Tab-separated table of C-alpha atoms in Angstrom:
chain	number	residue	atom	x	y	z
J	1	MET	CA	-52.458	-53.693	-0.864
J	2	SER	CA	-51.477	-57.339	-0.319
J	3	GLY	CA	-48.798	-56.728	2.336
J	4	GLY	CA	-51.255	-56.194	5.166
J	5	GLY	CA	-51.453	-52.410	5.200
J	6	LEU	CA	-55.202	-52.505	4.470
J	7	THR	CA	-56.342	-55.032	7.058
J	8	ASP	CA	-58.494	-52.342	8.664
J	9	ARG	CA	-60.822	-52.157	5.653
J	10	GLU	CA	-62.700	-54.352	3.204
J	11	LEU	CA	-60.657	-55.793	0.369
J	12	SER	CA	-60.936	-54.153	-3.061
J	13	HIS	CA	-60.597	-57.042	-5.507
J	14	SER	CA	-59.018	-54.987	-8.281
J	15	LEU	CA	-56.465	-53.310	-5.990
J	16	MET	CA	-55.664	-56.608	-4.320
J	17	HIS	CA	-55.118	-58.286	-7.669
J	18	ASP	CA	-52.637	-55.572	-8.674
J	19	GLY	CA	-50.927	-55.736	-5.301
J	20	MET	CA	-50.611	-59.519	-5.265
J	21	MET	CA	-49.242	-59.518	-8.808
J	22	MET	CA	-46.506	-56.982	-8.028
J	23	HIS	CA	-45.796	-58.476	-4.600
J	24	SER	CA	-45.413	-62.006	-5.970
J	25	ALA	CA	-43.179	-60.874	-8.846
J	26	LEU	CA	-40.883	-58.920	-6.525
J	27	LEU	CA	-40.574	-61.767	-4.022
J	28	ALA	CA	-39.846	-64.267	-6.800
J	29	ASP	CA	-37.104	-62.043	-8.254
J	30	LEU	CA	-35.534	-61.359	-4.859
J	31	SER	CA	-35.665	-65.035	-3.894
J	32	ALA	CA	-33.825	-65.951	-7.110
J	33	ILE	CA	-30.768	-63.910	-6.066
J	34	PRO	CA	-28.052	-65.964	-4.313
J	35	ASP	CA	-27.465	-65.201	-0.616
J	36	VAL	CA	-30.610	-63.057	-0.352
J	37	GLU	CA	-33.067	-64.000	2.393
J	38	VAL	CA	-36.545	-62.517	2.032
J	39	ILE	CA	-38.962	-61.600	4.818
J	40	THR	CA	-42.330	-60.007	4.056
J	41	THR	CA	-45.641	-59.081	5.616
J	42	TYR	CA	-48.802	-60.432	3.963
J	43	ASP	CA	-52.519	-59.890	4.421
J	44	ALA	CA	-53.719	-62.972	6.328
J	45	ARG	CA	-56.986	-63.002	4.330
J	46	LEU	CA	-55.157	-63.813	1.097
J	47	PRO	CA	-53.838	-67.173	-0.168
J	48	LEU	CA	-50.099	-67.822	0.029
J	49	SER	CA	-49.931	-70.052	-3.048
J	50	ASP	CA	-48.280	-67.427	-5.292
J	51	LEU	CA	-45.413	-66.658	-2.913
J	52	PRO	CA	-42.012	-68.362	-3.177
J	53	PRO	CA	-41.622	-71.069	-0.499
J	54	SER	CA	-38.219	-69.713	0.536
J	55	ALA	CA	-39.673	-66.381	1.704
J	56	LEU	CA	-40.405	-65.894	5.398
J	57	VAL	CA	-43.991	-64.651	5.419
J	58	ILE	CA	-45.436	-62.728	8.384
J	59	PRO	CA	-49.266	-62.837	8.198
J	60	VAL	CA	-50.954	-59.595	9.240
J	61	ASP	CA	-54.404	-60.040	10.778
J	62	GLY	CA	-54.512	-56.948	12.969
J	63	LYS	CA	-52.534	-53.736	13.178
J	64	PHE	CA	-49.945	-53.402	10.441
J	65	ALA	CA	-47.379	-51.128	12.126
J	66	PRO	CA	-45.978	-53.612	14.703
J	67	HIS	CA	-45.472	-56.313	12.066
J	68	PHE	CA	-43.850	-53.863	9.671
J	69	ASN	CA	-41.533	-52.494	12.353
J	70	ASP	CA	-40.459	-56.021	13.296
J	71	CYS	CA	-39.621	-56.784	9.659
J	72	VAL	CA	-37.626	-53.572	9.300
J	73	GLN	CA	-35.603	-54.351	12.414
J	74	ALA	CA	-34.907	-57.887	11.176
J	75	ALA	CA	-33.740	-56.722	7.734
J	76	ASP	CA	-30.579	-55.214	6.297
J	77	ALA	CA	-32.476	-53.543	3.451
J	78	VAL	CA	-36.147	-52.711	2.825
J	79	TRP	CA	-38.014	-52.594	-0.500
J	80	LEU	CA	-41.355	-50.840	-0.025
J	81	VAL	CA	-44.495	-51.497	-2.055
J	82	ALA	CA	-47.008	-48.950	-0.803
J	83	PRO	CA	-49.437	-46.331	-2.146
J	84	GLU	CA	-48.142	-42.792	-2.632
J	85	CYS	CA	-51.464	-41.227	-1.588
J	86	ALA	CA	-51.864	-39.586	1.817
J	87	GLY	CA	-48.080	-39.562	2.246
J	88	ILE	CA	-48.006	-43.294	3.037
J	89	LEU	CA	-44.985	-44.213	0.904
J	90	GLU	CA	-43.087	-41.126	2.033
J	91	SER	CA	-43.704	-41.776	5.727
J	92	LEU	CA	-42.708	-45.440	5.454
J	93	SER	CA	-39.578	-44.420	3.550
J	94	ARG	CA	-38.637	-41.985	6.319
J	95	LEU	CA	-39.167	-44.705	8.911
J	96	VAL	CA	-36.759	-47.012	7.064
J	97	VAL	CA	-34.143	-44.245	6.833
J	98	ARG	CA	-34.523	-43.436	10.547
J	99	SER	CA	-34.086	-47.122	11.319
J	100	LYS	CA	-30.712	-46.986	9.518
J	101	ARG	CA	-31.638	-49.687	7.012
J	102	PHE	CA	-30.865	-49.561	3.297
J	103	LEU	CA	-33.906	-48.117	1.541
J	104	LEU	CA	-34.233	-49.922	-1.799
J	105	GLY	CA	-36.298	-47.129	-3.265
J	106	SER	CA	-36.466	-43.417	-3.930
J	107	ARG	CA	-35.551	-41.017	-1.151
J	108	PRO	CA	-38.398	-39.403	0.812
J	109	ARG	CA	-37.852	-35.976	-0.761
J	110	ALA	CA	-38.187	-37.466	-4.250
J	111	VAL	CA	-41.278	-39.441	-3.210
J	112	ARG	CA	-42.907	-36.225	-1.959
J	113	ILE	CA	-42.423	-34.541	-5.351
J	114	ALA	CA	-43.416	-37.527	-7.475
J	115	ALA	CA	-46.486	-38.256	-5.337
J	116	SER	CA	-47.960	-34.880	-6.317
J	117	LYS	CA	-49.098	-34.297	-9.901
J	118	ARG	CA	-48.677	-30.519	-9.479
J	119	LEU	CA	-45.201	-30.673	-7.946
J	120	THR	CA	-44.089	-33.180	-10.580
J	121	ALA	CA	-45.386	-31.035	-13.448
J	122	ARG	CA	-43.668	-27.952	-12.043
J	123	LYS	CA	-40.363	-29.752	-11.483
J	124	LEU	CA	-40.287	-31.333	-14.935
J	125	ALA	CA	-41.412	-28.178	-16.735
J	126	ASN	CA	-38.643	-26.189	-15.035
J	127	ALA	CA	-36.176	-28.743	-16.398
J	128	GLY	CA	-37.497	-28.315	-19.938
J	129	ILE	CA	-39.241	-31.695	-20.018
J	130	PRO	CA	-42.543	-31.858	-21.936
J	131	VAL	CA	-45.202	-32.489	-19.297
J	132	VAL	CA	-48.967	-32.142	-19.249
J	133	ALA	CA	-50.164	-28.814	-17.852
J	134	THR	CA	-51.654	-29.349	-14.391
J	135	TYR	CA	-54.077	-27.014	-12.611
J	136	SER	CA	-56.079	-26.846	-9.420
J	137	SER	CA	-59.763	-25.958	-9.526
J	138	HIS	CA	-58.868	-22.479	-8.182
J	139	ASP	CA	-56.437	-21.650	-10.973
J	140	ALA	CA	-57.316	-19.547	-14.000
J	141	LEU	CA	-57.951	-22.249	-16.567
J	142	PRO	CA	-57.161	-21.773	-20.259
J	143	GLY	CA	-60.055	-21.603	-22.689
J	144	LYS	CA	-60.701	-23.787	-25.743
J	145	ILE	CA	-59.918	-27.040	-23.912
J	146	GLU	CA	-62.321	-29.601	-25.352
J	147	ALA	CA	-61.858	-32.199	-22.605
J	148	TRP	CA	-60.376	-32.198	-19.111
J	149	VAL	CA	-58.973	-35.130	-17.165
J	150	VAL	CA	-59.688	-34.807	-13.443
J	151	LYS	CA	-57.709	-36.866	-10.919
J	152	PRO	CA	-56.468	-36.716	-7.307
J	153	ASP	CA	-53.231	-34.775	-6.960
J	154	ASP	CA	-51.687	-37.723	-5.110
J	155	GLY	CA	-53.633	-40.494	-6.829
J	156	ALA	CA	-52.188	-43.676	-8.316
J	157	GLY	CA	-52.819	-44.855	-11.870
J	158	CYS	CA	-56.425	-44.505	-13.025
J	159	LEU	CA	-57.892	-44.536	-9.522
J	160	ASN	CA	-60.638	-41.866	-9.334
J	161	THR	CA	-59.544	-40.457	-12.696
J	162	ARG	CA	-62.327	-39.050	-14.888
J	163	ILE	CA	-62.779	-37.189	-18.174
J	164	PHE	CA	-65.246	-34.366	-18.848
J	165	SER	CA	-66.150	-32.440	-21.986
J	166	GLY	CA	-65.551	-28.795	-21.184
J	167	THR	CA	-64.472	-26.826	-18.151
J	168	ARG	CA	-67.922	-26.346	-16.646
J	169	LYS	CA	-68.633	-30.051	-16.233
J	170	ALA	CA	-65.181	-30.730	-14.796
J	171	LEU	CA	-65.421	-27.975	-12.184
J	172	ALA	CA	-69.013	-28.919	-11.321
J	173	TRP	CA	-67.972	-32.495	-10.584
J	174	ILE	CA	-65.077	-31.367	-8.363
J	175	LYS	CA	-67.447	-29.050	-6.479
J	176	THR	CA	-69.883	-31.922	-5.967
J	177	GLU	CA	-67.092	-34.059	-4.568
J	178	GLY	CA	-66.166	-31.277	-2.137
J	179	ASN	CA	-62.479	-32.131	-2.469
J	180	ASP	CA	-59.924	-29.452	-3.346
J	181	SER	CA	-57.160	-32.012	-3.850
J	182	TYR	CA	-58.272	-32.830	-7.404
J	183	VAL	CA	-56.257	-31.469	-10.320
J	184	LEU	CA	-57.243	-30.819	-13.927
J	185	GLN	CA	-55.170	-31.718	-16.983
J	186	PRO	CA	-56.064	-31.170	-20.648
J	187	PHE	CA	-56.851	-34.470	-22.372
J	188	ILE	CA	-54.064	-35.415	-24.785
J	189	ALA	CA	-54.821	-37.777	-27.650
J	190	GLY	CA	-52.265	-40.485	-28.344
J	191	GLN	CA	-50.922	-43.842	-27.203
J	192	PRO	CA	-50.698	-44.210	-23.397
J	193	CYS	CA	-47.274	-45.622	-22.512
J	194	SER	CA	-44.975	-46.146	-19.577
J	195	LEU	CA	-41.269	-46.540	-18.955
J	196	SER	CA	-39.754	-49.006	-16.515
J	197	LEU	CA	-36.509	-47.558	-15.198
J	198	VAL	CA	-33.741	-48.240	-12.741
J	199	CYS	CA	-32.426	-44.946	-11.369
J	200	GLY	CA	-29.598	-43.794	-9.149
J	201	GLY	CA	-27.239	-40.845	-8.774
J	202	GLY	CA	-29.215	-38.698	-11.203
J	203	LEU	CA	-28.910	-41.341	-13.939
J	204	ALA	CA	-31.364	-43.861	-15.374
J	205	ARG	CA	-31.414	-47.123	-17.297
J	206	VAL	CA	-34.447	-47.916	-19.442
J	207	LEU	CA	-35.499	-51.512	-18.932
J	208	SER	CA	-38.600	-51.344	-21.117
J	209	CYS	CA	-41.146	-49.127	-22.798
J	210	ASN	CA	-44.665	-50.439	-22.413
J	211	LYS	CA	-47.936	-49.822	-24.218
J	212	GLN	CA	-50.821	-49.332	-21.786
J	213	ARG	CA	-54.411	-50.437	-22.242
J	214	ILE	CA	-56.907	-47.889	-20.934
J	215	ALA	CA	-60.716	-48.035	-21.067
J	216	VAL	CA	-63.331	-45.375	-20.286
J	217	ARG	CA	-66.782	-46.082	-18.914
J	218	ASP	CA	-69.191	-43.484	-17.515
J	219	ASN	CA	-66.438	-40.830	-17.620
J	220	GLN	CA	-64.153	-43.064	-15.511
J	221	PHE	CA	-60.740	-44.277	-16.726
J	222	TYR	CA	-59.769	-47.894	-16.068
J	223	PHE	CA	-56.318	-49.425	-16.418
J	224	LEU	CA	-56.619	-52.869	-18.017
J	225	GLY	CA	-52.963	-53.814	-18.319
J	226	SER	CA	-49.906	-53.267	-20.457
J	227	MET	CA	-47.773	-54.863	-23.132
J	228	VAL	CA	-44.381	-54.790	-21.444
J	229	ASN	CA	-41.332	-54.082	-23.618
J	230	SER	CA	-43.479	-53.713	-26.726
J	231	ILE	CA	-41.913	-50.470	-28.063
J	232	SER	CA	-38.289	-50.201	-29.166
J	233	ASP	CA	-36.151	-47.136	-28.498
J	234	SER	CA	-34.743	-46.991	-32.014
J	235	THR	CA	-34.116	-43.235	-31.866
J	236	GLY	CA	-32.998	-43.067	-28.225
J	237	GLN	CA	-35.892	-40.750	-27.298
J	238	PHE	CA	-36.953	-42.836	-24.300
J	239	ASP	CA	-33.434	-42.939	-22.908
J	240	ARG	CA	-33.061	-39.172	-23.314
J	241	LEU	CA	-36.354	-38.615	-21.505
J	242	ALA	CA	-35.338	-40.984	-18.701
J	243	GLN	CA	-32.017	-39.204	-18.158
J	244	LYS	CA	-33.732	-35.809	-17.989
J	245	ILE	CA	-36.287	-37.040	-15.444
J	246	ALA	CA	-33.637	-38.715	-13.253
J	247	ALA	CA	-31.664	-35.460	-13.200
J	248	ALA	CA	-34.737	-33.256	-12.627
J	249	ILE	CA	-35.928	-35.079	-9.488
J	250	PRO	CA	-32.932	-35.707	-7.191
J	251	GLY	CA	-33.292	-38.797	-5.055
J	252	LEU	CA	-35.025	-41.063	-7.561
J	253	TRP	CA	-33.456	-44.431	-6.820
J	254	GLY	CA	-34.163	-48.045	-7.714
J	255	TYR	CA	-37.204	-49.006	-9.733
J	256	VAL	CA	-39.146	-46.040	-11.139
J	257	GLY	CA	-42.095	-45.900	-13.539
J	258	VAL	CA	-42.980	-43.007	-15.857
J	259	ASN	CA	-46.395	-42.629	-17.501
J	260	PHE	CA	-46.548	-40.596	-20.708
J	261	ILE	CA	-48.525	-40.073	-23.886
J	262	LEU	CA	-46.931	-40.756	-27.251
J	263	SER	CA	-48.752	-38.012	-29.158
J	264	GLU	CA	-48.470	-36.441	-32.594
J	265	LYS	CA	-46.367	-33.714	-30.985
J	266	GLY	CA	-44.027	-36.186	-29.295
J	267	LEU	CA	-43.645	-37.485	-25.736
J	268	ILE	CA	-45.671	-35.761	-23.020
J	269	VAL	CA	-45.133	-36.936	-19.439
J	270	LEU	CA	-48.158	-37.501	-17.194
J	271	GLU	CA	-46.580	-38.668	-13.951
J	272	VAL	CA	-43.563	-40.255	-12.293
J	273	ASN	CA	-44.039	-43.276	-10.013
J	274	PRO	CA	-41.164	-43.600	-7.521
J	275	GLN	CA	-41.925	-47.241	-6.748
J	276	MET	CA	-43.329	-50.513	-8.088
J	277	THR	CA	-45.707	-50.516	-11.059
J	278	THR	CA	-47.706	-53.379	-12.555
J	279	SER	CA	-45.290	-53.559	-15.514
J	280	PHE	CA	-42.692	-54.935	-13.104
J	281	ALA	CA	-44.597	-58.226	-13.122
J	282	GLY	CA	-43.626	-58.831	-16.757
J	283	LEU	CA	-40.103	-57.403	-16.741
J	284	HIS	CA	-38.078	-60.514	-15.892
J	285	ALA	CA	-39.754	-62.637	-18.561
J	286	SER	CA	-39.682	-59.800	-21.074
J	287	THR	CA	-36.065	-58.696	-20.715
J	288	GLY	CA	-34.316	-61.816	-19.456
J	289	CYS	CA	-32.820	-59.633	-16.702
J	290	ASN	CA	-33.771	-59.840	-13.037
J	291	PRO	CA	-34.863	-56.253	-12.239
J	292	ALA	CA	-34.531	-56.827	-8.492
J	293	GLN	CA	-30.911	-57.882	-8.985
J	294	LEU	CA	-30.247	-54.724	-11.008
J	295	VAL	CA	-31.616	-52.612	-8.146
J	296	LEU	CA	-29.535	-54.430	-5.539
J	297	GLY	CA	-26.528	-53.874	-7.785
J	298	LEU	CA	-26.871	-50.130	-7.197
J	299	LEU	CA	-25.618	-50.728	-3.649
J	300	GLN	CA	-22.249	-51.610	-5.209
J	301	GLY	CA	-22.160	-48.615	-7.566
J	302	LEU	CA	-23.761	-47.174	-10.686
J	303	ASP	CA	-21.938	-49.291	-13.277
J	304	GLY	CA	-25.091	-51.300	-13.962
J	305	LEU	CA	-26.875	-48.219	-15.263
J	306	SER	CA	-24.494	-48.037	-18.232
J	307	GLN	CA	-24.794	-51.704	-19.197
J	308	PRO	CA	-26.220	-52.638	-22.619
J	309	ALA	CA	-29.974	-52.992	-22.874
J	310	CYS	CA	-31.539	-56.329	-22.037
J	311	LYS	CA	-33.303	-58.378	-24.701
J	312	ARG	CA	-36.705	-57.214	-25.937
J	313	SER	CA	-39.640	-59.597	-25.994
J	314	ALA	CA	-43.179	-58.277	-25.494
J	315	VAL	CA	-45.061	-59.748	-22.539
J	316	SER	CA	-48.689	-58.970	-21.698
J	317	VAL	CA	-49.538	-58.048	-18.113
J	318	ASP	CA	-53.297	-58.159	-17.659
J	319	VAL	CA	-55.065	-56.475	-14.790
J	320	ALA	CA	-58.313	-58.144	-13.752
J	321	ALA	CA	-60.757	-55.258	-13.833
J	322	PHE	CA	-63.307	-56.812	-11.467
J	323	ASP	CA	-65.050	-53.502	-10.883
J	324	VAL	CA	-65.314	-52.346	-14.505
J	325	PHE	CA	-67.673	-54.253	-16.758
């Protein structure tokens, strides 16, 4: 997004806005930690005004790989912010591990599972976690489904995510696209939410539960932002869900996001994001805790995962939907 990995294509304003927001928040939190020196790549076409002055910024105006490799070699630890689609996050994670640097993120095997909607659904269902049923277009689909959500198996957020009334329309659209990688999920009514977690050793700490704002136009879903830390865990249900997910997918480590629907029947998980999410941008202000410092603390042990919850103050994170209305 904003780190220079897309210099070979035209900028998407909405994706770049999301990327710059997460990138800037992460760099600010890392730079606030004593004795931490930050080095980062950055798309040379973007302004540097939102980045902390203490960070060493490497502008990328050509091929990304040489700049990224140089940064990895210069670092002790690497925190990746990269798309999960097309195996990008997994391959970069493997490169960091091969380079014998600390990977401040989920292990490649966990990224591979979480990057796939089908693998995630299967893994969570086998662990007894309520998760949305997920099908390919070649599966025998159940009848009496009023609406289907169609999305890429390895997609991120609402990107290329659509809703159709009835099976026929959903399958017809997939056939028109000529892409077998799309999956179908029954539409579930309820409040879209997400969890912001810190995970390690099969355990999790809930930093916040966030209400999401979703819009639909011309059958297309659009993510408009979230109200970070706006839902309390008065019954402990979010913590119980987080612990089950951390145990079900070995190798989840560091910051992890979980998207779910708060429905009349309870919590139903949609996907697990083994990396940065837009809610991260509001976490520090919302909780009073530096989430980057909590992740770095995992290098010293898992004690931080059992610490009391941070404060709760709702903070709005707005995504500029340039391409929507």
